[in-house]
Short mmCIF file of C-alpha atoms and ligand atoms in Angstrom, two decimals:
data_model
loop_
_atom_site.label_atom_id
_atom_site.label_comp_id
_atom_site.label_asym_id
_atom_site.label_seq_id
_atom_site.Cartn_x
_atom_site.Cartn_y
_atom_site.Cartn_z
CA UNK I 11 127.62 116.60 99.84
CA UNK I 12 124.99 116.98 102.53
CA UNK I 13 121.33 117.92 102.57
CA UNK I 14 121.10 121.17 104.52
CA UNK I 15 117.39 121.96 104.17
CA UNK I 16 114.14 120.84 102.56
CA UNK I 17 111.18 123.17 102.14
CA UNK I 18 107.57 122.50 101.19
CA UNK I 19 106.14 125.07 98.77
CA UNK I 20 102.33 125.14 98.51
CA UNK I 21 100.89 127.28 95.71
CA UNK I 22 97.62 127.60 93.80
CA UNK I 23 98.09 129.09 90.30
CA UNK I 24 94.56 128.01 89.31
CA UNK I 25 94.81 124.76 91.25
CA UNK I 26 96.77 123.57 94.29
CA UNK I 27 100.26 122.11 94.05
CA UNK I 28 102.67 120.90 96.76
CA UNK I 29 106.37 120.92 95.86
CA UNK I 30 109.38 119.76 97.89
CA UNK I 31 112.67 121.64 97.40
CA UNK I 32 115.78 119.90 98.76
CA UNK I 33 118.87 122.10 99.28
CA UNK I 34 122.46 120.96 99.73
CA UNK I 35 125.69 122.40 101.17
CA UNK I 36 127.12 122.70 97.62
CA UNK I 37 124.19 124.78 96.41
CA UNK I 38 122.67 122.09 94.20
CA UNK I 39 118.90 121.86 94.69
CA UNK I 40 116.24 119.36 93.61
CA UNK I 41 112.47 119.49 93.19
CA UNK I 42 109.84 116.83 93.76
CA UNK I 43 106.05 116.93 93.24
CA UNK I 44 103.96 115.92 96.28
CA UNK I 45 100.48 116.92 95.09
CA UNK I 46 97.56 114.68 96.15
CA UNK I 47 94.39 116.23 94.73
CA UNK I 48 91.89 117.24 97.42
CA UNK I 49 94.23 116.06 100.22
CA UNK I 50 97.22 118.31 99.56
CA UNK I 51 97.96 119.47 103.09
CA UNK I 52 98.18 115.94 104.46
CA UNK I 53 101.27 115.27 102.32
CA UNK I 54 102.70 118.72 103.11
CA UNK I 55 102.41 117.90 106.81
CA UNK I 56 103.79 114.37 106.41
CA UNK I 57 106.84 115.91 104.75
CA UNK I 58 107.31 118.89 107.05
CA UNK I 59 106.54 117.17 110.35
CA UNK I 60 107.93 113.68 109.75
CA UNK I 61 110.21 113.36 106.71
CA UNK I 62 112.27 116.56 106.47
CA UNK I 63 113.85 116.16 109.97
CA UNK I 64 115.16 112.75 108.80
CA UNK I 65 116.76 114.18 105.65
CA UNK I 66 118.98 116.88 107.12
CA UNK I 67 122.67 115.94 107.06
CA UNK I 68 122.20 112.97 104.72
CA UNK I 69 124.13 112.38 101.48
CA UNK I 70 121.65 113.22 98.70
CA UNK I 71 123.42 110.80 96.36
CA UNK I 72 122.19 107.78 98.36
CA UNK I 73 118.77 107.74 96.68
CA UNK I 74 117.96 104.04 97.16
CA UNK I 75 119.05 104.01 100.80
CA UNK I 76 116.92 107.07 101.56
CA UNK I 77 113.97 105.50 99.71
CA UNK I 78 114.22 102.30 101.78
CA UNK I 79 114.74 104.39 104.94
CA UNK I 80 111.52 106.33 104.35
CA UNK I 81 109.52 103.25 103.25
CA UNK I 82 110.63 100.57 105.73
CA UNK I 83 111.55 103.12 108.39
CA UNK I 84 108.00 104.52 108.42
CA UNK I 85 106.81 101.10 109.66
CA UNK I 86 103.38 102.12 108.27
CA UNK I 87 104.09 101.31 104.60
CA UNK I 88 102.26 102.26 101.36
CA UNK I 89 99.16 104.40 100.99
CA UNK I 90 98.63 107.63 98.96
CA UNK I 91 100.04 110.10 101.53
CA UNK I 92 103.18 108.15 102.46
CA UNK I 93 104.01 107.25 98.86
CA UNK I 94 103.46 110.81 97.56
CA UNK I 95 105.83 112.08 100.26
CA UNK I 96 108.47 109.45 99.41
CA UNK I 97 107.94 110.25 95.72
CA UNK I 98 108.71 113.93 96.26
CA UNK I 99 111.97 113.14 98.06
CA UNK I 100 113.00 110.53 95.47
CA UNK I 101 112.28 112.80 92.49
CA UNK I 102 114.19 115.71 94.08
CA UNK I 103 117.19 113.46 94.76
CA UNK I 104 117.26 112.20 91.15
CA UNK I 105 117.09 115.86 90.04
CA UNK I 106 120.13 116.60 92.24
CA UNK I 107 122.08 113.54 91.07
CA UNK I 108 121.51 114.41 87.40
CA UNK I 109 122.50 118.03 88.01
CA UNK I 110 125.71 116.88 89.73
CA UNK I 111 126.40 114.65 86.72
CA UNK I 112 125.60 117.56 84.41
CA UNK I 113 123.19 115.31 82.49
CA UNK I 114 119.45 115.27 81.71
CA UNK I 115 117.83 112.65 83.95
CA UNK I 116 117.00 110.25 81.11
CA UNK I 117 120.73 109.73 80.54
CA UNK I 118 121.03 108.36 84.11
CA UNK I 119 118.08 106.08 83.42
CA UNK I 120 119.80 104.40 80.49
CA UNK I 121 119.50 107.01 77.74
CA UNK I 122 116.91 107.44 75.00
CA UNK I 123 114.94 104.37 73.85
CA UNK I 124 113.05 106.56 71.34
CA UNK I 125 113.10 110.02 69.80
CA UNK I 126 110.11 111.29 71.74
CA UNK I 127 107.35 110.26 74.12
CA UNK I 128 103.94 109.78 72.46
CA UNK I 129 101.33 111.66 74.50
CA UNK I 130 97.56 111.71 74.45
CA UNK I 131 95.39 114.81 74.69
CA UNK I 132 92.03 115.25 76.39
CA UNK I 133 89.10 115.92 74.09
CA UNK I 134 85.73 116.36 75.69
CA UNK I 135 82.34 117.75 74.68
CA UNK I 136 78.81 118.20 76.00
CA UNK I 137 77.57 115.84 73.28
CA UNK I 138 78.77 113.57 70.45
CA UNK I 139 79.03 116.35 67.85
CA UNK I 140 81.11 118.60 70.10
CA UNK I 141 83.38 115.74 71.14
CA UNK I 142 83.92 114.71 67.51
CA UNK I 143 84.95 118.30 66.72
CA UNK I 144 87.31 118.49 69.70
CA UNK I 145 89.01 115.25 68.67
CA UNK I 146 89.41 116.74 65.20
CA UNK I 147 91.09 119.83 66.66
CA UNK I 148 93.69 117.69 68.43
CA UNK I 149 94.33 115.63 65.29
CA UNK I 150 94.94 118.95 63.52
CA UNK I 151 97.48 119.82 66.23
CA UNK I 152 99.40 116.65 65.40
CA UNK I 153 98.33 114.40 68.28
CA UNK I 154 98.41 110.69 67.42
CA UNK I 155 96.40 109.70 70.49
CA UNK I 156 93.33 111.41 71.94
CA UNK I 157 91.11 110.58 74.87
CA UNK I 158 87.42 111.17 74.19
CA UNK I 159 84.89 111.94 76.95
CA UNK I 160 81.37 113.19 76.25
CA UNK I 161 78.30 114.32 78.14
CA UNK I 162 75.73 111.49 78.44
CA UNK I 163 72.11 112.27 77.55
CA UNK I 164 70.04 112.48 80.74
CA UNK I 165 73.05 112.87 83.04
CA UNK I 166 74.62 116.11 84.33
CA UNK I 167 78.13 116.54 85.73
CA UNK I 168 79.55 113.46 83.98
CA UNK I 169 83.25 112.80 84.61
CA UNK I 170 85.68 114.35 82.16
CA UNK I 171 83.36 116.92 80.58
CA UNK I 172 84.61 120.49 81.09
CA UNK I 173 82.44 123.50 81.79
CA UNK I 174 84.92 125.52 79.73
CA UNK I 175 88.15 124.48 77.91
CA UNK I 176 90.08 122.57 80.55
CA UNK I 177 88.48 119.92 82.77
CA UNK I 178 89.48 120.47 86.41
CA UNK I 179 87.63 118.04 88.70
CA UNK I 180 88.47 119.65 92.06
CA UNK I 181 86.16 122.51 93.05
CA UNK I 182 86.25 125.05 95.87
CA UNK I 183 84.00 124.34 98.84
CA UNK I 184 82.65 120.93 99.86
CA UNK I 185 82.52 118.05 97.32
CA UNK I 186 80.00 118.52 94.53
CA UNK I 187 77.56 115.62 94.08
CA UNK I 188 76.39 114.23 90.74
CA UNK I 189 73.90 111.49 89.87
CA UNK I 190 75.23 108.53 87.90
CA UNK I 191 73.38 106.01 85.73
CA UNK I 192 75.30 103.03 84.36
CA UNK I 193 72.46 102.10 82.01
CA UNK I 194 72.41 105.54 80.34
CA UNK I 195 76.19 105.44 79.98
CA UNK I 196 76.45 101.87 78.63
CA UNK I 197 73.74 102.49 76.03
CA UNK I 198 75.42 105.75 74.92
CA UNK I 199 79.22 105.24 74.75
CA UNK I 200 79.34 102.91 71.70
CA UNK I 201 77.53 105.56 69.63
CA UNK I 202 80.22 108.10 70.58
CA UNK I 203 83.03 105.89 69.24
CA UNK I 204 80.95 104.93 66.20
CA UNK I 205 80.69 108.64 65.36
CA UNK I 206 84.41 109.23 66.04
CA UNK I 207 85.53 106.41 63.75
CA UNK I 208 83.05 107.43 61.01
CA UNK I 209 84.43 111.00 61.13
CA UNK I 210 88.13 110.42 61.79
CA UNK I 211 88.68 106.88 60.49
CA UNK I 212 90.66 104.09 62.16
CA UNK I 213 93.97 106.04 62.13
CA UNK I 214 93.97 107.99 65.39
CA UNK I 215 94.51 106.17 68.70
CA UNK I 216 91.32 106.68 70.70
CA UNK I 217 91.24 106.29 74.48
CA UNK I 218 88.37 106.42 76.97
CA UNK I 219 88.29 106.77 80.77
CA UNK I 220 85.45 104.88 82.46
CA UNK I 221 86.72 106.32 85.73
CA UNK I 222 85.99 103.31 87.97
CA UNK I 223 82.20 103.52 87.35
CA UNK I 224 81.25 99.96 86.34
CA UNK I 225 80.97 96.56 87.95
CA UNK I 226 83.17 93.86 86.39
CA UNK I 227 80.39 92.37 84.22
CA UNK I 228 79.24 95.85 83.10
CA UNK I 229 82.86 96.61 82.18
CA UNK I 230 82.97 93.36 80.20
CA UNK I 231 79.85 94.46 78.31
CA UNK I 232 81.32 97.90 77.56
CA UNK I 233 84.63 96.46 76.40
CA UNK I 234 82.82 94.07 74.07
CA UNK I 235 80.55 96.79 72.64
CA UNK I 236 83.60 98.97 71.88
CA UNK I 237 85.61 96.26 70.08
CA UNK I 238 84.53 97.35 66.56
CA UNK I 239 86.11 100.78 67.23
CA UNK I 240 89.51 99.30 68.26
CA UNK I 241 90.22 101.57 71.22
CA UNK I 242 93.84 102.10 72.31
CA UNK I 243 92.53 101.50 75.80
CA UNK I 244 89.52 101.44 78.13
CA UNK I 245 90.73 103.01 81.39
CA UNK I 246 89.78 102.19 84.98
CA UNK I 247 86.70 100.16 83.93
CA UNK I 248 86.08 99.02 87.51
CA UNK I 249 87.63 99.82 90.92
CA UNK I 250 90.90 97.90 91.19
CA UNK I 251 91.09 97.05 94.89
CA UNK I 252 89.97 93.55 93.94
CA UNK I 253 92.50 92.71 91.21
CA UNK I 254 90.70 89.42 90.44
CA UNK I 255 87.71 91.36 89.14
CA UNK I 256 89.63 91.89 85.91
CA UNK I 257 89.59 88.15 85.14
CA UNK I 258 85.86 88.45 84.40
CA UNK I 259 86.43 91.42 82.07
CA UNK I 260 89.21 89.56 80.26
CA UNK I 261 86.97 86.57 79.72
CA UNK I 262 84.58 88.68 77.64
CA UNK I 263 86.55 91.30 75.74
CA UNK I 264 89.82 92.02 73.90
CA UNK I 265 89.55 95.79 74.32
CA UNK I 266 92.89 96.78 75.94
CA UNK I 267 92.67 97.77 79.61
CA UNK I 268 94.61 100.53 81.40
CA UNK I 269 94.65 100.83 85.19
CA UNK I 270 96.73 102.32 87.95
CA UNK I 271 96.54 106.10 88.38
CA UNK I 272 95.40 105.60 91.99
CA UNK I 273 98.05 102.95 92.69
CA UNK I 274 100.82 103.76 95.15
CA UNK I 275 103.11 100.76 94.92
CA UNK I 276 104.03 97.68 92.93
CA UNK I 277 101.88 95.63 95.28
CA UNK I 278 98.74 97.30 93.93
CA UNK I 279 99.38 95.98 90.42
CA UNK I 280 101.57 92.86 90.82
CA UNK I 281 98.72 90.36 90.28
CA UNK I 282 97.10 92.40 87.51
CA UNK I 283 100.38 92.44 85.56
CA UNK I 284 101.56 88.92 86.35
CA UNK I 285 98.19 87.44 85.31
CA UNK I 286 98.08 89.48 82.08
CA UNK I 287 94.84 91.16 83.24
CA UNK I 288 95.83 94.63 82.00
CA UNK I 289 97.74 96.03 79.03
CA UNK I 290 98.82 99.44 80.34
CA UNK I 291 99.96 100.42 83.84
CA UNK I 292 99.05 104.04 84.69
CA UNK I 293 100.98 104.43 87.94
CA UNK I 294 102.87 107.71 88.02
CA UNK I 295 105.94 109.34 89.56
CA UNK I 296 104.15 111.48 92.17
CA UNK I 297 101.74 108.83 93.53
CA UNK I 298 103.78 105.63 93.18
CA UNK I 299 106.94 106.33 95.14
CA UNK I 300 108.91 108.43 92.67
CA UNK I 301 111.27 107.67 89.78
CA UNK I 302 112.92 104.76 91.64
CA UNK I 303 109.71 102.86 92.37
CA UNK I 304 107.95 103.64 89.10
CA UNK I 305 111.04 102.32 87.28
CA UNK I 306 110.61 99.09 89.28
CA UNK I 307 106.95 98.85 88.28
CA UNK I 308 107.79 99.50 84.62
CA UNK I 309 110.55 96.87 84.64
CA UNK I 310 108.20 94.32 86.18
CA UNK I 311 105.51 95.17 83.64
CA UNK I 312 107.96 94.72 80.76
CA UNK I 313 108.33 91.05 81.69
CA UNK I 314 104.64 90.61 80.76
CA UNK I 315 104.64 92.95 77.74
CA UNK I 316 102.55 95.41 79.73
CA UNK I 317 103.38 98.98 78.75
CA UNK I 318 103.24 102.22 80.68
CA UNK I 319 100.49 104.81 80.28
CA UNK I 320 101.40 107.22 83.05
CA UNK I 321 98.79 109.47 84.58
CA UNK I 322 99.39 113.12 83.65
CA UNK I 323 96.30 115.12 84.57
CA UNK I 324 96.54 118.81 85.52
CA UNK I 325 96.57 117.97 89.24
CA UNK I 326 100.00 116.40 88.72
CA UNK I 327 102.44 119.27 88.60
CA UNK I 328 104.96 120.12 85.84
CA UNK I 329 107.64 118.65 88.15
CA UNK I 330 105.89 115.27 87.87
CA UNK I 331 105.45 115.72 84.10
CA UNK I 332 109.14 116.50 83.65
CA UNK I 333 110.30 113.45 85.62
CA UNK I 334 107.70 111.25 83.91
CA UNK I 335 108.93 112.27 80.45
CA UNK I 336 112.53 111.38 81.34
CA UNK I 337 111.40 107.95 82.46
CA UNK I 338 109.16 107.59 79.41
CA UNK I 339 112.05 108.40 77.07
CA UNK I 340 114.32 105.79 78.64
CA UNK I 341 112.22 102.75 79.50
CA UNK I 342 111.83 100.00 76.85
CA UNK I 343 108.08 99.52 77.41
CA UNK I 344 106.54 102.99 77.05
CA UNK I 345 102.97 102.88 75.78
CA UNK I 346 101.82 106.48 75.96
CA UNK I 347 101.99 109.44 78.42
CA UNK I 348 98.89 111.41 79.42
CA UNK I 349 99.21 115.12 78.67
CA UNK I 350 96.69 117.62 80.01
CA UNK I 351 97.91 121.16 79.40
CA UNK I 352 98.52 123.21 82.54
CA UNK I 353 97.27 126.80 82.50
CA UNK I 354 99.59 129.74 81.78
CA UNK I 355 99.94 130.67 85.46
CA UNK I 356 101.12 127.17 86.34
CA UNK I 357 103.60 127.11 83.46
CA UNK I 358 104.98 130.44 84.70
CA UNK I 359 105.35 129.21 88.30
CA UNK I 360 107.10 126.06 87.04
CA UNK I 361 109.48 127.01 84.17
CA UNK I 362 110.40 123.80 82.33
CA UNK I 363 112.48 122.37 79.48
CA UNK I 364 109.98 119.85 78.15
CA UNK I 365 108.50 120.49 74.73
CA UNK I 366 105.62 119.17 72.62
CA UNK I 367 105.77 118.63 68.85
CA UNK I 368 103.41 116.71 66.60
CA UNK I 369 101.97 114.65 69.45
CA UNK I 370 105.34 113.74 70.97
CA UNK I 371 107.03 115.30 74.00
CA UNK I 372 110.72 115.50 74.90
CA UNK I 373 112.00 116.35 78.42
CA UNK I 374 114.84 118.51 77.11
CA UNK I 375 118.60 118.40 77.65
CA UNK I 376 118.81 120.54 80.81
CA UNK I 377 120.74 118.77 83.61
CA UNK I 378 118.28 117.31 86.12
CA UNK I 379 114.62 116.76 85.28
CA UNK I 380 114.42 120.20 83.71
CA UNK I 381 111.68 121.78 85.85
CA UNK I 382 112.24 124.63 88.33
CA UNK I 383 109.94 126.74 90.52
CA UNK I 384 109.66 130.53 90.69
CA UNK I 385 109.11 130.86 94.43
CA UNK I 386 108.32 134.57 94.32
CA UNK I 387 105.56 133.96 91.79
CA UNK I 388 104.34 130.86 93.65
CA UNK I 389 103.91 132.94 96.82
CA UNK I 390 101.40 135.10 94.94
CA UNK I 391 98.96 132.16 94.77
CA UNK I 392 98.00 131.06 98.29
CA UNK I 393 96.52 127.63 98.95
CA UNK I 394 92.77 127.38 98.31
CA UNK I 395 90.93 124.32 99.72
CA UNK I 396 89.17 122.28 97.00
CA UNK I 397 87.57 118.84 96.85
CA UNK I 398 87.01 116.17 94.22
CA UNK I 399 83.34 115.39 93.51
CA UNK I 400 81.36 112.37 94.66
CA UNK I 401 78.79 110.40 92.67
CA UNK I 402 75.49 108.85 93.77
CA UNK I 403 73.05 106.55 91.99
CA UNK I 404 69.49 107.77 91.41
CA UNK I 405 68.36 106.13 94.68
CA UNK I 406 71.04 108.03 96.61
CA UNK I 407 73.54 105.17 96.89
CA UNK I 408 77.10 106.49 97.13
CA UNK I 409 78.95 105.33 93.98
CA UNK I 410 82.44 105.42 92.52
CA UNK I 411 83.35 108.83 91.15
C1 CS2 O 28 91.67 111.17 85.40
C2 CS2 O 28 92.07 112.28 86.30
O1 CS2 O 28 93.22 112.00 83.86
C3 CS2 O 28 92.64 111.01 84.26
O2 CS2 O 28 92.81 109.89 83.77
O3 CS2 O 28 91.34 109.97 85.91
O4 CS2 O 28 91.61 113.43 85.74
C4 CS2 O 28 91.60 112.17 87.71
O5 CS2 O 28 90.22 112.27 87.78
C5 CS2 O 28 92.23 113.26 88.55
O6 CS2 O 28 93.60 113.21 88.41
C6 CS2 O 28 91.84 113.14 90.02
O7 CS2 O 28 92.51 114.05 90.76
MG1 MG O 29 91.79 108.33 84.67
#
């Protein structure tokens, strides 16, 4: 079998997605997600101008060889654009291999290690009362794990708080700016989780995304102040370029830590995992080199009893969600999978086999990763430039969004 063509499909059913479709001489095709929020066209170009010419004529079954060819052969290794491009190729090739085998992808990854993949939902509100209600709604829907994000008194445009139902951070036009105050946030967040535990008890898994906003010692303080509420995890407490920063947090708190949605390779998390500085690795299929590389990261993490908590926000397409669920069903060290519902238009553009029931998802039994694309429908939604916001402190200092 030979690869005869590979096309990049850019569509915007409510938000932008970049999808790679690999075609073969035996008519078997595979899909890979290549969406990098706010920088979509850079990956589309990397694929179209640099990667696709290298794929034509190759045997699609040689996944590992093609991965190494695109990683080492690029000379310029790692980074979000390169690794999203490699991820799209890798995911599409696994889709093809599983279709050739006539098996759902998880069977090629070792079969089911559990009956379903526990997922967490996103609850957010403008204030404590609204957030408490939203969490209650998701508990009603059967979710076992819910992330809680609330507006902070005195701050506008806080991360994770939706203007309407779904929180979509990227907005049309130039990046929106919001003012951040760590003091207001640190003094407020414990009261949110106090209210959530008083209302919903200690049963539900509660998660919170700090979204890279604190310094290591501030993160240590937050983790400590949240200990009575036994969070499932505190996510991205501080930027992770300096992996040693997490030693300071660990010294002061036992609140579990999740990191990694912005990671692109095993090198970004090796020290964090090896030194037991995190409990959940959030690297995901589309941004960390595909199924092949994410499997490597998960296997490495398992050695240190670190579990996966893969990123699954709406800017990661259903193709990524499908592949991520197959991996999550098979690996021994799944922690939880993030699940933000895509809108109806997106679900129509990307018909898929995965299902949700009582807080658990299953990728389905369709050969491949179970997600396809309706190209005719996709063409109805042209690309629309959008940017992620930026944050500044009250004195105008540019801060971590
Ligand atoms: C977030 C994301 O879901 C999360 O954990 O951190 O919503 C993130 O802000 C976006 O994916 C950025 O594009
Ligand atoms: Mg996050």
